Amino acid sequence: MTNGVVVTGLGLVTAAGVGTEPTWRAVCAGESTAATDPVLAGLPVDFSCRVPEFDPKALLGRRATMQYDRFVQLGLVAAQEAVADAGLDPATWDGARVGVVVGCSVGGADTLAKQQRRFHDDGPETVSSLLMPMVIPNMVAGHLGIRFRATGPSLVTSTACASGATAIGVARDMLLQGVCDIVLAGGTDAPVAPLIVTGFRQMRALSTRTEAPAAASRPFDAGRDGFVMGEGSGILVLERAGHAAARGARPRARLVGYGASTDAYHATAPDPAGTGVERAVRTALADAGAAPTDVDHVNAHGTSTPLNDLAEAKVLARCLGTGPAVTSAKGTLGHTLGAAGAIEAALTVLTVESGRIPPTANLESQDPEIEIDVVTKEARRRRSDLALTNSFGFGGH
């Protein structure tokens, strides 16, 4: 097929490890990555899903720790894997036909907090001259453009926890409009920082299972009490199908539909009726020319919060019935905020490609009000010709 948009490369950095393979292995095993985090010691919530043994100097060069905030480092490493997986060489491509669209929620918030302390304790002359380029969210797109010689349009989308999914939708539109032949699209966030974690804790959005972190994130479970903060990045290489075919690339999946909406209900709480979510789902189906019964699998937003999971489940039951097999990766990887939609899009590609649906970690007793088919305990073998992935964010995105 030479029309439309295809996925030709994937790159992942998550709490399961650096690379697509360890992430996919952990998600399919239903293994939680949450653990007590020394960086959060002394806080009421002192655990997270942090990328283990992440060495930016080894992965990006010795100046990486000085020039880039962690959210940029994570995005660059994921992009390196995605470009290599697609069989592309930035030294030979037409950079003007390559775009970058990356979702990000908080940017360099931890760098900002640390520099603020330095400003307060030691004076303005001690503040780093790299403060601004390390903090502002758009710099991940800028640095991807520099590293990969991508001189087409580049931008960062910020729709809170929907940012990574929004980026993929925007990238698809750019490709369909003929603006680019290739787009590096996805999301990155590094919110596992004391101030950010405290902010979410004060909102009562986080799980407080400090005695059992590995069991804390439990999407769709009757005992869910909030999400676990995570960090990571997911980058997908999207191409015009004709461009991929001309260079002999193997499409890993086709991106056939996208829908976006706004709740216009509350700054942080989802609309209990799920009208905005339903609109987005039905728009995506219409865009794909698909019927609800065509959907075999749903990679749910599934945050493990009481309100979100129930609202999402009601919409899925109303729109799709009980046919699709549903999973949430957040039981394994935690909630990576602006990166979540992209990481989960990559996992959806792997599900379609492999015919293997990962289980939802820590789902022991499904909430009786949630009447959908949630995969649990072990991965399920099932062919998924059409899959849907959901992402929602504060502000009703």
C-alpha atoms as one frame of an Amber mdcrd trajectory, in Angstrom:
protein
   0.000   0.000   0.000   1.439   3.370  -1.041  -1.181   5.667   0.463  -1.489
   6.874   4.033   0.936   6.791   6.945   2.971   3.890   8.249   5.147   3.261
  11.294   8.622   2.101  10.312  10.621   2.541  13.528  10.167   2.392  17.300
  12.312   3.598  20.193  11.529   3.284  23.895  13.133   4.306  27.168  11.075
   3.361  30.212  11.369   2.145  33.781  11.733  -1.350  32.316  15.012  -0.326
  30.672  16.603   1.380  27.697  15.254  -0.030  24.451  12.083  -1.493  23.031
  12.920  -5.092  23.878  13.164  -4.797  27.690  10.028  -2.665  27.817   8.017
  -5.115  25.731   9.301  -8.056  27.784   8.320  -6.440  31.099   4.894  -5.338
  29.866   4.113  -8.794  28.470   5.192 -10.371  31.755   2.975  -7.990  33.736
   5.922  -7.030  35.946   5.670  -3.775  37.908   8.731  -1.520  37.812   7.692
   0.680  40.757  10.163   0.880  43.628  11.213   3.103  46.491  13.136   6.048
  45.028  16.058   7.593  46.972  15.481  10.914  45.204  12.060  11.088  46.870
  13.260  10.083  50.333  11.366  11.809  53.111   8.301  12.625  51.007   4.858
  11.182  51.789   5.049   9.351  48.445   8.602   8.057  48.105   8.383   5.609
  45.188   8.318   5.891  41.407   8.950   4.167  38.093  12.401   5.526  37.231
  14.534   4.497  34.224  17.225   2.213  35.713  20.948   2.679  35.143  20.444
   5.458  32.591  23.893   6.778  31.609  23.539   9.828  29.334  27.304  10.177
  28.907  27.611   6.653  27.522  24.483   6.946  25.386  24.812  10.520  24.109
  28.351  11.740  24.773  30.186  13.369  27.658  28.508  16.792  27.342  24.983
  15.391  27.567  24.638  15.934  31.306  25.705  19.564  31.001  23.668  20.548
  27.942  20.416  18.590  28.255  17.822  18.190  30.950  16.815  14.586  31.550
  13.619  14.883  29.483  15.737  15.756  26.432  18.211  12.962  27.166  15.427
  10.390  27.297  13.941  11.666  24.028  17.266  11.635  22.195  18.038   8.059
  23.220  14.569   6.829  22.189  14.901   8.636  18.856  18.277   7.056  18.170
  16.736   3.609  18.493  13.707   4.533  16.381  15.787   5.927  13.504  18.050
   2.877  13.520  15.035   0.548  13.674  13.592   2.269  10.598  16.846   1.669
   8.710  17.333   5.377   8.107  20.582   7.322   7.929  20.272  11.048   8.722
  23.518  11.662   6.856  21.818  10.678   3.603  18.206  11.768   3.942  16.716
  15.032   2.688  16.469  16.844   6.033  14.050  19.428   4.676  11.498  16.628
   4.228  11.930  15.365   7.808   9.864  16.821  10.650   9.894  16.439  14.425
   6.803  16.511  16.667   7.278  15.554  20.309   4.860  15.768  23.215   6.031
  16.973  26.618   4.184  17.952  29.769   6.534  19.460  32.361   9.815  20.026
  30.473  12.881  20.700  32.615  11.000  21.240  35.860  13.637  19.547  38.008
  16.424  21.675  36.519  14.329  24.779  37.205  13.780  23.763  40.831  17.490
  23.064  41.385  18.553  26.356  39.802  15.963  28.214  41.868  17.554  26.789
  45.017  20.982  27.863  43.770  19.650  31.350  43.040  18.159  31.591  46.515
  21.112  30.113  48.415  24.128  31.444  46.487  22.948  34.390  44.409  22.083
  35.110  40.763  25.661  34.809  39.473  25.669  31.096  40.275  22.706  30.283
  38.018  23.673  28.248  34.950  23.848  30.081  31.639  22.167  26.995  30.144
  19.118  27.302  32.404  16.653  28.431  29.749  17.580  26.011  26.940  17.550
  23.188  29.483  14.119  24.074  30.884  11.833  25.085  28.015   9.895  22.113
  26.570  10.466  22.925  22.888  14.172  22.148  23.206  13.601  18.430  22.829
  12.358  19.059  19.271  15.223  21.470  18.692  17.852  19.000  19.838  16.320
  16.154  17.827  16.468  18.400  14.776  20.131  19.188  15.406  21.212  15.608
  16.104  19.311  14.049  13.202  19.693  16.845  10.637  15.924  17.259  10.445
  15.255  20.712   9.031  11.551  20.364   8.293   8.907  21.656  10.703   9.550
  20.861  14.367   7.397  21.518  17.402   6.443  20.303  20.858   2.826  19.595
  21.744   1.662  20.166  25.316  -1.696  18.635  26.164  -0.680  17.317  29.585
  -0.872  13.516  29.718  -2.243  13.383  26.166   0.824  15.184  24.743   2.508
  12.151  23.164  -0.687  11.049  21.433  -1.367  14.600  20.244   2.124  14.707
  18.736   1.465  11.548  16.742  -1.831  12.948  15.463  -0.201  16.235  14.415
   2.636  14.348  12.729   0.160  12.240  10.777  -1.601  15.359   9.544   1.720
  16.836   8.389   2.462  13.681   6.402  -0.987  13.479   4.837  -0.754  17.132
   3.823   2.534  16.444   2.046   4.568  18.735   4.291   7.037  15.954   5.136
   8.001  12.452   4.036   9.236  11.392   7.480   8.381  12.620  10.984  10.008
  11.656  14.260   6.949  11.687  16.505   6.339  10.794  20.119   6.722  12.046
  23.637   9.146  12.447  26.508   8.920  13.513  30.153  11.083  13.312  33.277
   8.679  14.298  36.078  10.128  12.084  38.821  11.294  15.078  40.827  10.427
  16.039  44.427   8.456  19.167  43.560   6.408  17.551  40.786   5.673  14.424
  42.817   4.640  16.584  45.764   2.310  18.615  43.565   0.484  15.518  42.345
   0.410  14.095  45.856  -1.217  17.267  47.160  -3.939  16.748  44.561  -4.411
  13.187  45.852  -3.713  11.851  42.382  -0.931   9.466  43.455  -1.134   6.054
  45.054   0.012   6.113  48.677   0.984   2.428  48.930   4.437   3.228  50.284
   4.611  -0.173  51.981   4.136  -2.018  48.665   5.231   0.161  45.706   5.254
  -2.706  43.212   1.543  -3.252  43.844   0.581   0.432  43.807  -0.398   0.994
  40.168  -3.430  -1.210  39.554  -5.568   0.014  36.631  -9.231  -1.006  36.685
  -8.809  -2.763  40.047 -11.419  -2.278  42.754  -8.665  -1.213  45.156  -6.951
   1.361  42.934  -6.011   4.560  44.765  -3.998   6.650  42.298  -1.172   6.487
  39.798   2.574   5.991  40.209   4.839   8.662  38.764   7.061   7.419  35.968
   9.484   8.786  33.407  10.428   7.807  29.901  10.163   8.431  26.203   8.632
   6.841  23.149   9.529   7.909  19.612   7.990   6.520  16.444   9.239   7.023
  12.912   6.199   7.826  10.780   6.450   7.943   7.004   4.315   8.584   4.010
   3.551   5.066   2.864   4.817   5.771  -0.649   8.131   7.039   0.696   8.588
   3.928   2.831   7.726   1.653  -0.086  10.137   3.444  -2.417  13.057   2.802
  -0.086  11.995  -0.788   0.616  11.130  -0.216   4.271   8.935  -2.701   6.115
   5.911  -1.028   7.727   5.440  -2.222  11.286   1.866  -0.893  11.357  -0.417
   1.587   9.631  -1.758   4.673  11.378  -5.268   4.891   9.973  -7.261   7.178
  12.264  -6.997   9.918  14.856  -9.523  11.813  16.939  -9.151  14.684  19.400
 -11.607  16.523  21.635 -11.902  18.581  24.800 -14.113  17.834  27.811 -14.634
  21.512  28.726 -15.736  20.154  32.077 -13.090  20.634  34.813  -9.407  21.553
  35.069  -8.305  18.194  36.459 -11.293  15.819  36.808 -12.596  13.865  33.803
 -16.190  14.311  32.720 -17.927  11.366  34.472 -20.134  10.883  31.429 -17.061
  10.678  29.194 -18.640  12.719  26.398 -15.313  14.182  25.266 -13.624  10.794
  25.293 -16.492   9.285  23.333 -16.249  12.052  20.754 -12.535  11.411  20.284
 -13.022   7.649  19.974 -15.841   7.967  17.451 -13.885  10.573  15.468 -10.896
   8.237  15.271 -13.097   5.382  14.068 -14.737   7.581  11.449 -11.340   8.825
  10.295 -10.242   5.207   9.880 -13.443   4.276   8.047 -13.998   1.619  10.712
 -16.969   0.349  12.681 -16.863  -0.169  16.457 -17.009  -3.925  15.902 -13.764
  -3.742  13.900 -11.716  -2.879  16.995  -9.947  -5.943  18.384  -7.805  -4.316
  21.057  -7.671  -1.167  23.183  -4.526   0.111  24.876  -6.313   2.140  27.534
  -5.180   5.310  29.248  -5.911   3.368  32.457  -4.120   5.507  35.037  -5.203
   3.576  38.168  -7.129   6.570  39.496 -10.715   5.991  40.647 -12.345   8.603
  38.408 -10.353   8.136  35.195 -10.600   4.359  34.963 -14.330   4.292  35.568
 -15.083   7.073  33.069 -12.894   5.475  30.405 -14.384   2.017  30.938 -17.919
   3.361  30.590 -17.025   4.994  27.280 -15.361   1.852  25.951 -18.359  -0.269
  26.905 -20.740   2.232  25.333 -18.758   2.695  22.118 -17.204  -0.718  21.559
 -19.055  -3.172  23.752 -17.184  -6.041  25.379 -15.525  -7.300  22.194 -12.071
  -5.666  22.359  -9.398  -7.003  24.699  -8.286  -4.069  26.866  -4.990  -3.475
  28.640  -3.162  -0.687  30.463   0.629  -0.531  30.556   0.648   1.815  33.540
   0.478  -1.095  35.960   3.969  -1.955  34.724   5.513   1.384  33.723   3.684
   3.918  35.881   2.359   7.144  34.418   4.938   8.989  32.310   2.699  12.039
  31.763   3.549  13.634  28.387   5.370  10.510  27.197   2.571   8.083  28.032
   0.589   8.404  24.802   3.666   7.793  22.661   4.971   4.875  24.722   1.544
   3.282  24.600   1.245   3.905  20.855   4.521   2.011  20.405   3.202  -0.828
  22.559   0.042  -0.884  20.450   2.176  -1.277  17.318   3.953  -4.215  18.962
   0.608  -5.774  19.926  -0.730  -5.539  16.380   2.555  -6.845  14.997   2.913
  -9.787  17.379  -0.668 -10.850  18.015   0.113 -10.724  21.732  -1.849  -8.513
  24.148  -0.002  -7.710  27.390  -1.787  -8.125  30.714  -2.673  -5.288  33.072
  -0.281  -5.620  35.998  -1.657  -5.774  39.545  -5.265  -6.268  38.478  -6.430
  -8.619  41.231 -10.127  -7.845  41.498 -11.748  -5.908  38.678 -14.023  -3.080
  39.764 -17.583  -4.480  39.331 -18.652  -1.194  37.733 -16.076  -1.705  34.977
 -17.733  -3.909  32.385 -15.047  -4.412  29.753 -12.734  -7.310  28.911  -9.473
  -6.372  30.646  -6.546  -8.719  30.030  -4.937  -9.785  33.292  -2.509 -12.311
  34.821  -0.796 -13.249  31.536  -0.475 -12.085  27.955  -3.256 -13.156  25.630
  -2.672 -14.492  22.138  -5.111 -12.733  19.843  -4.857 -11.283  16.389  -5.534
  -7.549  16.406  -6.140  -6.137  12.939  -7.385  -2.822  14.317  -6.342  -1.399
  17.678  -7.191   1.801  19.501  -5.020   3.665  22.004  -6.424   6.312  24.364
  -4.737   9.251  26.068  -6.304  11.913  28.312  -4.854  14.940  30.095  -5.593
  17.665  32.623  -7.539  20.476  31.013  -9.883  17.969  29.424  -7.625  17.038
  26.478
